[in-house]
């Protein structure tokens, strides 16, 4: 399967699948710059990849499409991927379901794909490109748990790298999520007027 995205990263409602010889044609789309991603079936064991890059959207090489022309030679080479497996639980050992997991390279570029934990807290994410990656559990606010990088890290800089090996599952990458709290308040100007759209960062 192939998916195409515009220059802002928005996925277009256009897909294609490769023929028996691996060839494909995807389109038609307006003139402009696009990125292309190959999404092999999980059962193939191949890691997905963007044209000119890897599984990180930021690595994609833009493809210029010109009206009334077919842009050829946009070839993608896929490699055998690996998997990461583990469980997500709270600090009392109770499994937590439906927790989103995101994968990053070592400089913080988010990779594809993502995954959620099952009813028993277990997850398997992949195939991923071979190499070192970082993994983050991303609970939603309503889940009541704090975001956490593996292992027990609150930020990317202190996260432990996980080695992904082609054709192999890296096991027991487990999370113990802590219950979270919130901070709330109001931001006003010097005249006491509430201010909308003010960004807040926490340290």
Backbone as JSON Lines, residues from 0, in Angstrom:
{"i":0,"aa":"X","n":[0.84,-1.19,0.0],"ca":[0.0,0.0,0.0],"c":[0.88,1.24,0.0]}
{"i":1,"aa":"X","n":[0.46,2.28,-0.74],"ca":[1.17,3.56,-0.78],"c":[0.22,4.68,-0.44]}
{"i":2,"aa":"X","n":[0.71,5.61,0.37],"ca":[-0.06,6.8,0.75],"c":[0.73,8.03,0.38]}
{"i":3,"aa":"X","n":[0.02,9.1,0.03],"ca":[0.7,10.32,-0.38],"c":[0.21,11.48,0.48]}
{"i":4,"aa":"X","n":[1.13,12.4,0.77],"ca":[0.87,13.5,1.68],"c":[1.27,14.81,1.01]}
{"i":5,"aa":"X","n":[0.55,15.89,1.33],"ca":[0.95,17.19,0.78],"c":[2.14,17.73,1.56]}
{"i":6,"aa":"X","n":[2.61,18.91,1.19],"ca":[3.84,19.45,1.78],"c":[3.67,19.8,3.25]}
{"i":7,"aa":"X","n":[2.42,19.9,3.73],"ca":[2.18,20.18,5.15],"c":[2.04,18.9,5.97]}
{"i":8,"aa":"X","n":[2.11,17.74,5.29],"ca":[1.98,16.46,6.0],"c":[0.58,15.91,6.05]}
{"i":9,"aa":"X","n":[-0.38,16.58,5.41],"ca":[-1.75,16.09,5.38],"c":[-1.9,14.98,4.35]}
{"i":10,"aa":"X","n":[-2.49,13.87,4.78],"ca":[-2.67,12.72,3.88],"c":[-3.77,13.01,2.87]}
{"i":11,"aa":"X","n":[-3.49,12.75,1.6],"ca":[-4.48,12.93,0.55],"c":[-5.35,11.69,0.44]}
{"i":12,"aa":"X","n":[-6.53,11.87,-0.1],"ca":[-7.46,10.75,-0.28],"c":[-7.12,10.01,-1.57]}
{"i":13,"aa":"X","n":[-5.86,9.6,-1.68],"ca":[-5.37,8.85,-2.84],"c":[-4.47,7.73,-2.32]}
{"i":14,"aa":"X","n":[-4.71,6.52,-2.77],"ca":[-3.85,5.4,-2.4],"c":[-3.57,4.58,-3.65]}
{"i":15,"aa":"X","n":[-2.59,3.69,-3.53],"ca":[-2.26,2.76,-4.61],"c":[-1.62,1.54,-3.99]}
{"i":16,"aa":"X","n":[-1.61,0.44,-4.73],"ca":[-0.89,-0.76,-4.31],"c":[0.03,-1.19,-5.44]}
{"i":17,"aa":"X","n":[1.12,-1.82,-5.07],"ca":[2.09,-2.23,-6.08],"c":[1.59,-3.45,-6.86]}
{"i":18,"aa":"X","n":[2.03,-3.53,-8.11],"ca":[1.72,-4.68,-8.96],"c":[2.7,-5.82,-8.63]}
{"i":19,"aa":"X","n":[2.55,-6.94,-9.32],"ca":[3.38,-8.12,-9.07],"c":[4.86,-7.82,-9.26]}
{"i":20,"aa":"X","n":[5.19,-6.87,-10.12],"ca":[6.6,-6.52,-10.35],"c":[7.07,-5.37,-9.46]}
{"i":21,"aa":"X","n":[6.24,-4.97,-8.48],"ca":[6.61,-3.91,-7.55],"c":[6.32,-2.51,-8.05]}
{"i":22,"aa":"X","n":[5.88,-2.37,-9.3],"ca":[5.63,-1.04,-9.85],"c":[4.31,-0.48,-9.34]}
{"i":23,"aa":"X","n":[4.17,0.84,-9.43],"ca":[2.94,1.5,-8.99],"c":[2.77,2.82,-9.74]}
{"i":24,"aa":"X","n":[1.55,3.31,-9.77],"ca":[1.23,4.67,-10.19],"c":[0.22,5.2,-9.19]}
{"i":25,"aa":"X","n":[0.47,6.38,-8.64],"ca":[-0.48,6.99,-7.69],"c":[-0.8,8.4,-8.18]}
{"i":26,"aa":"X","n":[-2.05,8.76,-8.11],"ca":[-2.5,10.08,-8.56],"c":[-3.94,9.97,-9.03]}
{"i":27,"aa":"X","n":[-4.44,11.0,-9.65],"ca":[-3.76,12.24,-10.04],"c":[-3.95,13.3,-8.96]}
{"i":28,"aa":"X","n":[-2.93,14.18,-8.84],"ca":[-3.01,15.26,-7.87],"c":[-2.55,16.56,-8.51]}
{"i":29,"aa":"X","n":[-2.94,17.71,-7.93],"ca":[-2.53,19.0,-8.5],"c":[-1.02,19.18,-8.47]}
{"i":30,"aa":"X","n":[-0.51,20.09,-9.26],"ca":[0.91,20.42,-9.22],"c":[1.29,20.84,-7.8]}
{"i":31,"aa":"X","n":[2.5,20.45,-7.4],"ca":[2.96,20.8,-6.06],"c":[3.97,19.8,-5.55]}
{"i":32,"aa":"X","n":[4.34,19.94,-4.29],"ca":[5.31,19.06,-3.65],"c":[4.6,18.09,-2.71]}
{"i":33,"aa":"X","n":[5.01,16.83,-2.76],"ca":[4.36,15.78,-1.99],"c":[5.4,14.83,-1.4]}
{"i":34,"aa":"X","n":[4.98,14.1,-0.37],"ca":[5.8,13.0,0.16],"c":[5.01,11.71,-0.01]}
{"i":35,"aa":"X","n":[5.73,10.61,-0.15],"ca":[5.13,9.32,-0.45],"c":[5.61,8.3,0.58]}
{"i":36,"aa":"X","n":[4.67,7.51,1.11],"ca":[5.01,6.49,2.1],"c":[4.54,5.12,1.64]}
{"i":37,"aa":"X","n":[5.43,4.13,1.74],"ca":[5.07,2.74,1.48],"c":[4.69,2.09,2.8]}
{"i":38,"aa":"X","n":[3.51,1.48,2.84],"ca":[2.98,0.85,4.05],"c":[2.77,-0.64,3.81]}
{"i":39,"aa":"X","n":[3.82,-1.44,3.94],"ca":[3.64,-2.88,3.74],"c":[2.77,-3.48,4.84]}
{"i":40,"aa":"X","n":[2.11,-4.59,4.52],"ca":[1.3,-5.29,5.53],"c":[2.19,-5.75,6.68]}
{"i":41,"aa":"X","n":[1.65,-5.72,7.89],"ca":[2.42,-6.14,9.06],"c":[2.95,-7.55,8.87]}
{"i":42,"aa":"X","n":[2.14,-8.41,8.24],"ca":[2.54,-9.81,8.06],"c":[3.77,-9.96,7.17]}
{"i":43,"aa":"X","n":[4.11,-8.92,6.4],"ca":[5.28,-9.01,5.51],"c":[6.59,-8.93,6.28]}
{"i":44,"aa":"X","n":[6.54,-8.34,7.47],"ca":[7.76,-8.16,8.25],"c":[8.64,-7.03,7.77]}
{"i":45,"aa":"X","n":[8.17,-6.26,6.8],"ca":[8.93,-5.14,6.25],"c":[8.53,-3.85,6.94]}
{"i":46,"aa":"X","n":[9.52,-3.01,7.2],"ca":[9.25,-1.72,7.84],"c":[8.78,-0.72,6.8]}
{"i":47,"aa":"X","n":[7.76,0.07,7.13],"ca":[7.3,1.13,6.25],"c":[8.36,2.2,6.09]}
{"i":48,"aa":"X","n":[8.3,2.93,4.98],"ca":[9.32,3.93,4.72],"c":[8.78,5.01,3.8]}
{"i":49,"aa":"X","n":[9.23,6.25,4.03],"ca":[8.96,7.35,3.12],"c":[10.0,7.36,2.01]}
{"i":50,"aa":"X","n":[9.6,7.85,0.85],"ca":[10.55,8.0,-0.25],"c":[11.67,8.94,0.17]}
{"i":51,"aa":"X","n":[12.9,8.49,-0.03],"ca":[14.07,9.3,0.27],"c":[14.44,9.36,1.74]}
{"i":52,"aa":"X","n":[13.74,8.59,2.59],"ca":[14.01,8.67,4.02],"c":[13.78,7.34,4.71]}
{"i":53,"aa":"X","n":[13.26,7.41,5.93],"ca":[12.94,6.21,6.68],"c":[11.49,6.3,7.15]}
{"i":54,"aa":"X","n":[11.18,5.8,8.32],"ca":[9.78,5.82,8.75],"c":[9.41,7.11,9.48]}
{"i":55,"aa":"X","n":[10.33,8.09,9.55],"ca":[10.02,9.39,10.14],"c":[9.48,10.32,9.05]}
{"i":56,"aa":"X","n":[8.29,10.92,9.25],"ca":[7.77,11.86,8.25],"c":[8.76,12.98,7.92]}
{"i":57,"aa":"X","n":[9.52,13.41,8.92],"ca":[10.47,14.52,8.7],"c":[11.63,14.12,7.8]}
{"i":58,"aa":"X","n":[11.82,12.81,7.58],"ca":[12.93,12.35,6.74],"c":[12.56,12.28,5.26]}
{"i":59,"aa":"X","n":[11.27,12.45,4.96],"ca":[10.8,12.26,3.59],"c":[11.4,13.29,2.64]}
{"i":60,"aa":"X","n":[11.73,12.83,1.45],"ca":[12.19,13.73,0.38],"c":[10.97,14.14,-0.44]}
{"i":61,"aa":"X","n":[10.77,15.44,-0.6],"ca":[9.61,15.92,-1.34],"c":[9.73,15.58,-2.82]}
{"i":62,"aa":"X","n":[8.58,15.26,-3.41],"ca":[8.49,14.92,-4.83],"c":[7.68,16.03,-5.51]}
{"i":63,"aa":"X","n":[8.24,16.63,-6.54],"ca":[7.55,17.69,-7.25],"c":[6.7,17.09,-8.37]}
{"i":64,"aa":"X","n":[5.41,17.38,-8.34],"ca":[4.47,16.92,-9.36],"c":[4.13,18.1,-10.26]}
{"i":65,"aa":"X","n":[4.22,17.89,-11.57],"ca":[3.96,18.92,-12.56],"c":[2.73,18.54,-13.38]}
{"i":66,"aa":"X","n":[1.89,19.51,-13.67],"ca":[0.66,19.26,-14.41],"c":[0.95,18.59,-15.75]}
{"i":67,"aa":"X","n":[0.14,17.62,-16.11],"ca":[0.19,16.9,-17.39],"c":[1.45,16.08,-17.56]}
{"i":68,"aa":"X","n":[2.18,15.81,-16.45],"ca":[3.38,14.99,-16.53],"c":[3.34,13.89,-15.48]}
{"i":69,"aa":"X","n":[4.02,12.79,-15.8],"ca":[4.18,11.71,-14.83],"c":[5.61,11.73,-14.3]}
{"i":70,"aa":"X","n":[5.76,11.87,-13.0],"ca":[7.07,11.9,-12.37],"c":[7.49,10.46,-12.07]}
{"i":71,"aa":"X","n":[8.48,9.96,-12.78],"ca":[8.91,8.58,-12.65],"c":[10.17,8.44,-11.82]}
{"i":72,"aa":"X","n":[10.58,7.2,-11.62],"ca":[11.8,6.91,-10.9],"c":[11.7,7.12,-9.4]}
{"i":73,"aa":"X","n":[10.49,7.19,-8.86],"ca":[10.31,7.39,-7.42],"c":[10.25,6.01,-6.77]}
{"i":74,"aa":"X","n":[11.42,5.45,-6.54],"ca":[11.56,4.08,-6.06],"c":[11.85,4.06,-4.56]}
{"i":75,"aa":"X","n":[11.31,3.08,-3.89],"ca":[11.49,2.92,-2.45],"c":[12.01,1.5,-2.18]}
{"i":76,"aa":"X","n":[13.04,1.4,-1.39],"ca":[13.57,0.09,-1.0],"c":[13.2,-0.18,0.45]}
{"i":77,"aa":"X","n":[12.48,-1.26,0.69],"ca":[12.03,-1.61,2.03],"c":[12.95,-2.66,2.65]}
{"i":78,"aa":"X","n":[13.14,-2.56,3.95],"ca":[14.0,-3.5,4.67],"c":[13.2,-4.26,5.72]}
{"i":79,"aa":"X","n":[13.7,-5.41,6.1],"ca":[13.06,-6.2,7.15],"c":[13.1,-5.43,8.46]}
{"i":80,"aa":"X","n":[11.99,-5.4,9.15],"ca":[11.89,-4.65,10.39],"c":[11.9,-5.56,11.61]}
{"i":81,"aa":"X","n":[11.83,-4.94,12.76],"ca":[11.74,-5.66,14.02],"c":[10.57,-5.13,14.82]}
{"i":82,"aa":"X","n":[10.33,-5.73,15.97],"ca":[9.18,-5.38,16.79],"c":[9.63,-5.05,18.21]}
{"i":83,"aa":"X","n":[8.78,-4.33,18.91],"ca":[8.95,-4.1,20.35],"c":[7.67,-4.59,21.02]}
{"i":84,"aa":"X","n":[7.82,-5.38,22.08],"ca":[6.65,-5.87,22.81],"c":[6.82,-5.59,24.3]}
{"i":85,"aa":"X","n":[5.71,-5.51,24.98],"ca":[5.75,-5.3,26.42],"c":[4.36,-5.12,26.97]}
{"i":86,"aa":"X","n":[4.28,-4.55,28.17],"ca":[3.0,-4.35,28.84],"c":[2.99,-2.97,29.49]}
{"i":87,"aa":"X","n":[1.8,-2.41,29.59],"ca":[1.6,-1.13,30.26],"c":[0.7,-1.37,31.47]}
{"i":88,"aa":"X","n":[1.2,-1.02,32.65],"ca":[0.45,-1.21,33.9],"c":[0.56,0.05,34.73]}
{"i":89,"aa":"X","n":[-0.29,0.15,35.77],"ca":[-0.12,1.22,36.72],"c":[0.86,0.78,37.81]}
{"i":90,"aa":"X","n":[1.12,1.62,38.78],"ca":[2.14,1.32,39.79],"c":[1.74,0.18,40.72]}
{"i":91,"aa":"X","n":[0.46,-0.19,40.71],"ca":[0.02,-1.34,41.51],"c":[0.05,-2.64,40.72]}
{"i":92,"aa":"X","n":[0.44,-2.56,39.43],"ca":[0.52,-3.76,38.6],"c":[-0.73,-4.09,37.83]}
{"i":93,"aa":"X","n":[-1.72,-3.19,37.84],"ca":[-2.96,-3.42,37.09],"c":[-2.77,-3.02,35.63]}
{"i":94,"aa":"X","n":[-3.08,-3.91,34.68],"ca":[-2.92,-3.57,33.26],"c":[-3.79,-2.37,32.87]}
{"i":95,"aa":"X","n":[-3.27,-1.56,31.95],"ca":[-4.0,-0.39,31.45],"c":[-4.17,-0.56,29.95]}
{"i":96,"aa":"X","n":[-5.41,-0.52,29.5],"ca":[-5.7,-0.69,28.07],"c":[-5.8,0.65,27.37]}
{"i":97,"aa":"X","n":[-5.7,0.6,26.04],"ca":[-5.96,1.74,25.16],"c":[-4.99,2.91,25.38]}
{"i":98,"aa":"X","n":[-3.76,2.6,25.83],"ca":[-2.74,3.64,25.96],"c":[-1.96,3.71,24.66]}
{"i":99,"aa":"X","n":[-1.88,4.89,24.09],"ca":[-1.17,5.09,22.83],"c":[0.34,5.02,23.04]}
{"i":100,"aa":"X","n":[1.05,4.42,22.07],"ca":[2.51,4.35,22.11],"c":[3.06,4.99,20.85]}
{"i":101,"aa":"X","n":[4.08,5.82,21.02],"ca":[4.74,6.49,19.91],"c":[6.23,6.17,19.94]}
{"i":102,"aa":"X","n":[6.82,6.03,18.75],"ca":[8.23,5.69,18.61],"c":[8.97,6.89,18.01]}
{"i":103,"aa":"X","n":[10.19,7.15,18.5],"ca":[11.0,8.27,18.03],"c":[12.41,7.78,17.72]}
{"i":104,"aa":"X","n":[13.07,8.46,16.79],"ca":[14.51,8.2,16.65],"c":[15.24,8.94,17.76]}
{"i":105,"aa":"X","n":[16.56,8.83,17.8],"ca":[17.31,9.35,18.94],"c":[17.38,10.87,19.0]}
{"i":106,"aa":"X","n":[16.99,11.54,17.91],"ca":[16.97,13.01,17.95],"c":[15.55,13.56,18.05]}
{"i":107,"aa":"X","n":[14.59,12.66,18.25],"ca":[13.24,13.11,18.53],"c":[12.28,13.12,17.38]}
{"i":108,"aa":"X","n":[12.68,12.64,16.21],"ca":[11.74,12.55,15.08],"c":[10.8,11.38,15.3]}
{"i":109,"aa":"X","n":[9.52,11.65,15.21],"ca":[8.53,10.59,15.43],"c":[8.5,9.65,14.25]}
{"i":110,"aa":"X","n":[8.49,8.36,14.54],"ca":[8.47,7.33,13.51],"c":[7.07,6.76,13.34]}
{"i":111,"aa":"X","n":[6.88,6.03,12.28],"ca":[5.64,5.34,11.98],"c":[5.92,3.84,12.07]}
{"i":112,"aa":"X","n":[5.04,3.01,12.65],"ca":[3.65,3.27,13.05],"c":[3.5,3.57,14.54]}
{"i":113,"aa":"X","n":[2.24,3.7,14.98],"ca":[1.9,3.82,16.38],"c":[1.09,2.59,16.8]}
{"i":114,"aa":"X","n":[0.82,2.48,18.08],"ca":[0.08,1.32,18.57],"c":[-0.6,1.69,19.88]}
{"i":115,"aa":"X","n":[-1.63,0.91,20.27],"ca":[-2.27,1.08,21.57],"c":[-2.22,-0.25,22.33]}
{"i":116,"aa":"X","n":[-2.17,-0.15,23.66],"ca":[-2.16,-1.36,24.48],"c":[-3.53,-2.02,24.44]}
{"i":117,"aa":"X","n":[-3.53,-3.35,24.54],"ca":[-4.76,-4.12,24.51],"c":[-5.43,-4.19,25.87]}
{"i":118,"aa":"X","n":[-6.54,-4.93,25.97],"ca":[-7.28,-5.04,27.23],"c":[-6.44,-5.57,28.39]}
{"i":119,"aa":"X","n":[-5.41,-6.37,28.07],"ca":[-4.54,-6.92,29.1],"c":[-3.28,-6.07,29.32]}
{"i":120,"aa":"X","n":[-3.27,-4.88,28.7],"ca":[-2.12,-3.99,28.82],"c":[-0.97,-4.32,27.88]}
{"i":121,"aa":"X","n":[-1.05,-5.45,27.19],"ca":[0.04,-5.87,26.31],"c":[0.01,-5.09,24.99]}
{"i":122,"aa":"X","n":[1.17,-4.95,24.39],"ca":[1.26,-4.29,23.09],"c":[2.38,-4.92,22.27]}
{"i":123,"aa":"X","n":[2.25,-4.81,20.96],"ca":[3.32,-5.13,20.02],"c":[3.32,-4.03,18.97]}
{"i":124,"aa":"X","n":[4.45,-3.37,18.79],"ca":[4.54,-2.28,17.82],"c":[5.63,-2.6,16.8]}
{"i":125,"aa":"X","n":[5.3,-2.42,15.53],"ca":[6.24,-2.71,14.46],"c":[5.49,-3.18,13.22]}
{"i":126,"aa":"X","n":[6.22,-3.59,12.18],"ca":[7.69,-3.62,12.08],"c":[8.28,-2.21,12.06]}
{"i":127,"aa":"X","n":[9.43,-2.07,12.74],"ca":[10.17,-0.82,12.81],"c":[11.54,-1.02,12.17]}
{"i":128,"aa":"X","n":[12.12,0.04,11.62],"ca":[13.46,-0.1,11.05],"c":[14.47,-0.53,12.11]}
{"i":129,"aa":"X","n":[15.42,-1.35,11.74],"ca":[16.47,-1.77,12.66],"c":[17.27,-0.57,13.14]}
{"i":130,"aa":"X","n":[17.65,-0.58,14.4],"ca":[18.42,0.52,14.98],"c":[17.89,0.89,16.35]}
{"i":131,"aa":"X","n":[18.43,1.95,16.91],"ca":[18.03,2.39,18.25],"c":[16.87,3.38,18.15]}
{"i":132,"aa":"X","n":[15.87,3.18,18.99],"ca":[14.7,4.05,19.01],"c":[14.34,4.38,20.46]}
{"i":133,"aa":"X","n":[13.47,5.36,20.63],"ca":[12.9,5.71,21.92],"c":[11.41,5.46,21.87]}
{"i":134,"aa":"X","n":[10.83,5.04,22.98],"ca":[9.41,4.68,23.02],"c":[8.72,5.47,24.13]}
{"i":135,"aa":"X","n":[7.55,6.01,23.81],"ca":[6.79,6.81,24.78],"c":[5.36,6.32,24.9]}
{"i":136,"aa":"X","n":[4.9,6.17,26.14],"ca":[3.5,5.89,26.41],"c":[2.78,7.23,26.56]}
{"i":137,"aa":"X","n":[1.71,7.42,25.79],"ca":[1.0,8.7,25.73],"c":[-0.44,8.57,26.21]}
{"i":138,"aa":"X","n":[-0.67,8.53,27.51],"ca":[-2.06,8.5,27.98],"c":[-2.78,9.8,27.62]}
{"i":139,"aa":"X","n":[-4.08,9.71,27.4],"ca":[-4.88,10.91,27.22],"c":[-5.18,11.51,28.6]}
{"i":140,"aa":"X","n":[-5.53,12.78,28.62],"ca":[-5.8,13.45,29.89],"c":[-6.85,12.7,30.71]}
{"i":141,"aa":"X","n":[-7.86,12.16,30.03],"ca":[-8.94,11.46,30.73],"c":[-8.48,10.14,31.35]}
{"i":142,"aa":"X","n":[-7.33,9.62,30.91],"ca":[-6.83,8.36,31.48],"c":[-6.31,8.54,32.9]}
{"i":143,"aa":"X","n":[-5.86,9.73,33.23],"ca":[-5.39,10.0,34.59],"c":[-3.98,9.57,34.87]}
{"i":144,"aa":"X","n":[-3.18,9.29,33.82],"ca":[-1.79,8.87,34.01],"c":[-0.86,9.85,33.3]}
{"i":145,"aa":"X","n":[0.37,9.93,33.81],"ca":[1.36,10.84,33.23],"c":[2.05,10.19,32.03]}
{"i":146,"aa":"X","n":[2.36,11.0,31.03],"ca":[3.15,10.56,29.88],"c":[4.51,10.07,30.36]}
{"i":147,"aa":"X","n":[5.0,9.0,29.73],"ca":[6.27,8.43,30.19],"c":[7.06,7.83,29.04]}
{"i":148,"aa":"X","n":[8.36,8.13,29.0],"ca":[9.28,7.47,28.09],"c":[9.84,6.23,28.78]}
{"i":149,"aa":"X","n":[10.22,5.25,27.97],"ca":[10.9,4.09,28.52],"c":[12.33,4.47,28.84]}
{"i":150,"aa":"X","n":[12.89,4.12,30.02],"ca":[12.18,3.48,31.1],"c":[12.04,4.47,32.25]}
{"i":151,"aa":"X","n":[10.81,4.75,32.66],"ca":[10.51,5.63,33.78],"c":[11.1,7.03,33.59]}
{"i":152,"aa":"X","n":[11.14,7.51,32.35],"ca":[11.7,8.83,32.06],"c":[10.59,9.81,31.7]}
{"i":153,"aa":"X","n":[10.74,11.06,32.11],"ca":[9.72,12.07,31.84],"c":[10.01,12.87,30.58]}
{"i":154,"aa":"X","n":[11.22,12.72,30.01],"ca":[11.55,13.48,28.8],"c":[12.45,12.65,27.89]}
{"i":155,"aa":"X","n":[12.55,13.13,26.66],"ca":[13.3,12.4,25.64],"c":[14.78,12.31,25.96]}
{"i":156,"aa":"X","n":[15.31,13.34,26.6],"ca":[16.75,13.39,26.86],"c":[17.2,12.31,27.84]}
{"i":157,"aa":"X","n":[16.34,11.89,28.75],"ca":[16.72,10.89,29.74],"c":[16.16,9.5,29.44]}
{"i":158,"aa":"X","n":[15.49,9.34,28.29],"ca":[14.91,8.04,27.93],"c":[16.0,7.04,27.57]}
{"i":159,"aa":"X","n":[15.71,5.76,27.8],"ca":[16.64,4.68,27.46],"c":[16.42,4.23,26.02]}
{"i":160,"aa":"X","n":[17.44,4.21,25.18],"ca":[17.28,3.69,23.82],"c":[16.92,2.2,23.84]}
{"i":161,"aa":"X","n":[16.12,1.8,22.86],"ca":[15.73,0.4,22.68],"c":[16.29,-0.06,21.35]}
{"i":162,"aa":"X","n":[16.98,-1.18,21.35],"ca":[17.57,-1.68,20.12],"c":[16.57,-2.54,19.37]}
{"i":163,"aa":"X","n":[16.25,-2.15,18.15],"ca":[15.37,-2.92,17.28],"c":[16.24,-3.72,16.32]}
{"i":164,"aa":"X","n":[16.0,-5.03,16.25],"ca":[16.78,-5.93,15.4],"c":[15.87,-6.5,14.32]}
{"i":165,"aa":"X","n":[16.35,-6.5,13.08],"ca":[15.55,-6.99,11.95],"c":[15.11,-8.43,12.19]}
{"i":166,"aa":"X","n":[13.82,-8.67,12.02],"ca":[13.27,-10.02,12.11],"c":[13.07,-10.55,13.51]}
{"i":167,"aa":"X","n":[13.33,-9.72,14.53],"ca":[13.28,-10.17,15.92],"c":[12.42,-9.22,16.74]}
{"i":168,"aa":"X","n":[11.74,-9.75,17.76],"ca":[10.98,-8.93,18.7],"c":[11.84,-8.64,19.93]}
{"i":169,"aa":"X","n":[11.97,-7.37,20.25],"ca":[12.62,-6.95,21.5],"c":[11.54,-6.95,22.57]}
{"i":170,"aa":"X","n":[11.68,-7.83,23.57],"ca":[10.59,-8.1,24.5],"c":[10.79,-7.41,25.85]}
{"i":171,"aa":"X","n":[9.73,-7.45,26.65],"ca":[9.74,-6.96,28.04],"c":[10.07,-5.47,28.16]}
{"i":172,"aa":"X","n":[9.62,-4.69,27.18],"ca":[9.75,-3.24,27.27],"c":[8.46,-2.74,27.94]}
{"i":173,"aa":"X","n":[8.49,-2.76,29.26],"ca":[7.29,-2.54,30.07],"c":[7.25,-1.14,30.67]}
{"i":174,"aa":"X","n":[6.04,-0.65,30.87],"ca":[5.82,0.66,31.48],"c":[5.03,0.51,32.76]}
{"i":175,"aa":"X","n":[5.39,1.29,33.77],"ca":[4.62,1.41,35.01],"c":[4.22,2.87,35.14]}
{"i":176,"aa":"X","n":[2.99,3.19,34.75],"ca":[2.56,4.58,34.66],"c":[2.1,5.11,36.02]}
{"i":177,"aa":"X","n":[2.53,6.33,36.31],"ca":[2.14,6.99,37.55],"c":[0.86,7.79,37.35]}
{"i":178,"aa":"X","n":[0.04,7.82,38.41],"ca":[-1.14,8.67,38.38],"c":[-0.71,10.12,38.22]}
{"i":179,"aa":"X","n":[-1.48,10.88,37.46],"ca":[-1.11,12.26,37.12],"c":[-1.99,13.26,37.86]}
{"i":180,"aa":"X","n":[-1.47,14.48,37.97],"ca":[-2.23,15.6,38.49],"c":[-2.27,16.73,37.48]}
{"i":181,"aa":"X","n":[-3.01,17.76,37.8],"ca":[-3.21,18.87,36.88],"c":[-2.93,20.2,37.58]}
{"i":182,"aa":"X","n":[-2.63,21.2,36.8],"ca":[-2.53,22.58,37.28],"c":[-3.53,23.4,36.48]}
{"i":183,"aa":"X","n":[-4.29,24.26,37.16],"ca":[-5.29,25.08,36.47],"c":[-5.24,26.5,37.0]}
{"i":184,"aa":"X","n":[-5.63,27.42,36.18],"ca":[-5.65,28.82,36.6],"c":[-6.16,29.7,35.48]}
{"i":185,"aa":"X","n":[-5.95,30.98,35.59],"ca":[-6.4,31.95,34.59],"c":[-5.26,32.93,34.31]}
{"i":186,"aa":"X","n":[-5.1,33.3,33.05],"ca":[-4.1,34.3,32.66],"c":[-4.83,35.56,32.21]}
{"i":187,"aa":"X","n":[-4.43,36.7,32.83],"ca":[-5.04,37.99,32.52],"c":[-3.95,39.02,32.21]}
{"i":188,"aa":"X","n":[-4.33,40.09,31.56],"ca":[-3.4,41.19,31.37],"c":[-3.42,42.1,32.6]}
{"i":189,"aa":"X","n":[-2.65,43.2,32.55],"ca":[-2.53,44.07,33.73],"c":[-3.83,44.76,34.1]}
{"i":190,"aa":"X","n":[-4.82,44.75,33.17],"ca":[-6.13,45.33,33.46],"c":[-7.13,44.29,33.93]}
{"i":191,"aa":"X","n":[-6.66,43.05,34.08],"ca":[-7.55,42.0,34.57],"c":[-8.38,41.34,33.5]}
{"i":192,"aa":"X","n":[-8.07,41.62,32.23],"ca":[-8.86,41.03,31.13],"c":[-8.28,39.66,30.8]}
{"i":193,"aa":"X","n":[-9.12,38.62,30.77],"ca":[-8.63,37.27,30.44],"c":[-8.01,37.23,29.04]}
{"i":194,"aa":"X","n":[-6.92,36.5,28.91],"ca":[-6.2,36.4,27.64],"c":[-6.37,35.0,27.06]}
{"i":195,"aa":"X","n":[-6.83,34.95,25.83],"ca":[-7.06,33.67,25.15],"c":[-5.83,33.31,24.31]}
{"i":196,"aa":"X","n":[-5.54,31.98,24.21],"ca":[-4.52,31.49,23.3],"c":[-3.09,31.63,23.82]}
{"i":197,"aa":"X","n":[-2.9,31.84,25.12],"ca":[-1.56,31.95,25.69],"c":[-1.0,30.54,25.9]}
{"i":198,"aa":"X","n":[0.17,30.29,25.34],"ca":[0.79,28.98,25.49],"c":[1.44,28.85,26.86]}
{"i":199,"aa":"X","n":[1.37,27.64,27.44],"ca":[2.01,27.37,28.72],"c":[2.94,26.18,28.58]}
{"i":200,"aa":"X","n":[4.11,26.29,29.18],"ca":[5.09,25.19,29.21],"c":[5.4,24.86,30.67]}
{"i":201,"aa":"X","n":[5.7,23.61,30.94],"ca":[5.98,23.19,32.31],"c":[7.37,22.56,32.38]}
{"i":202,"aa":"X","n":[8.06,22.8,33.5],"ca":[9.45,22.39,33.68],"c":[9.59,21.64,35.01]}
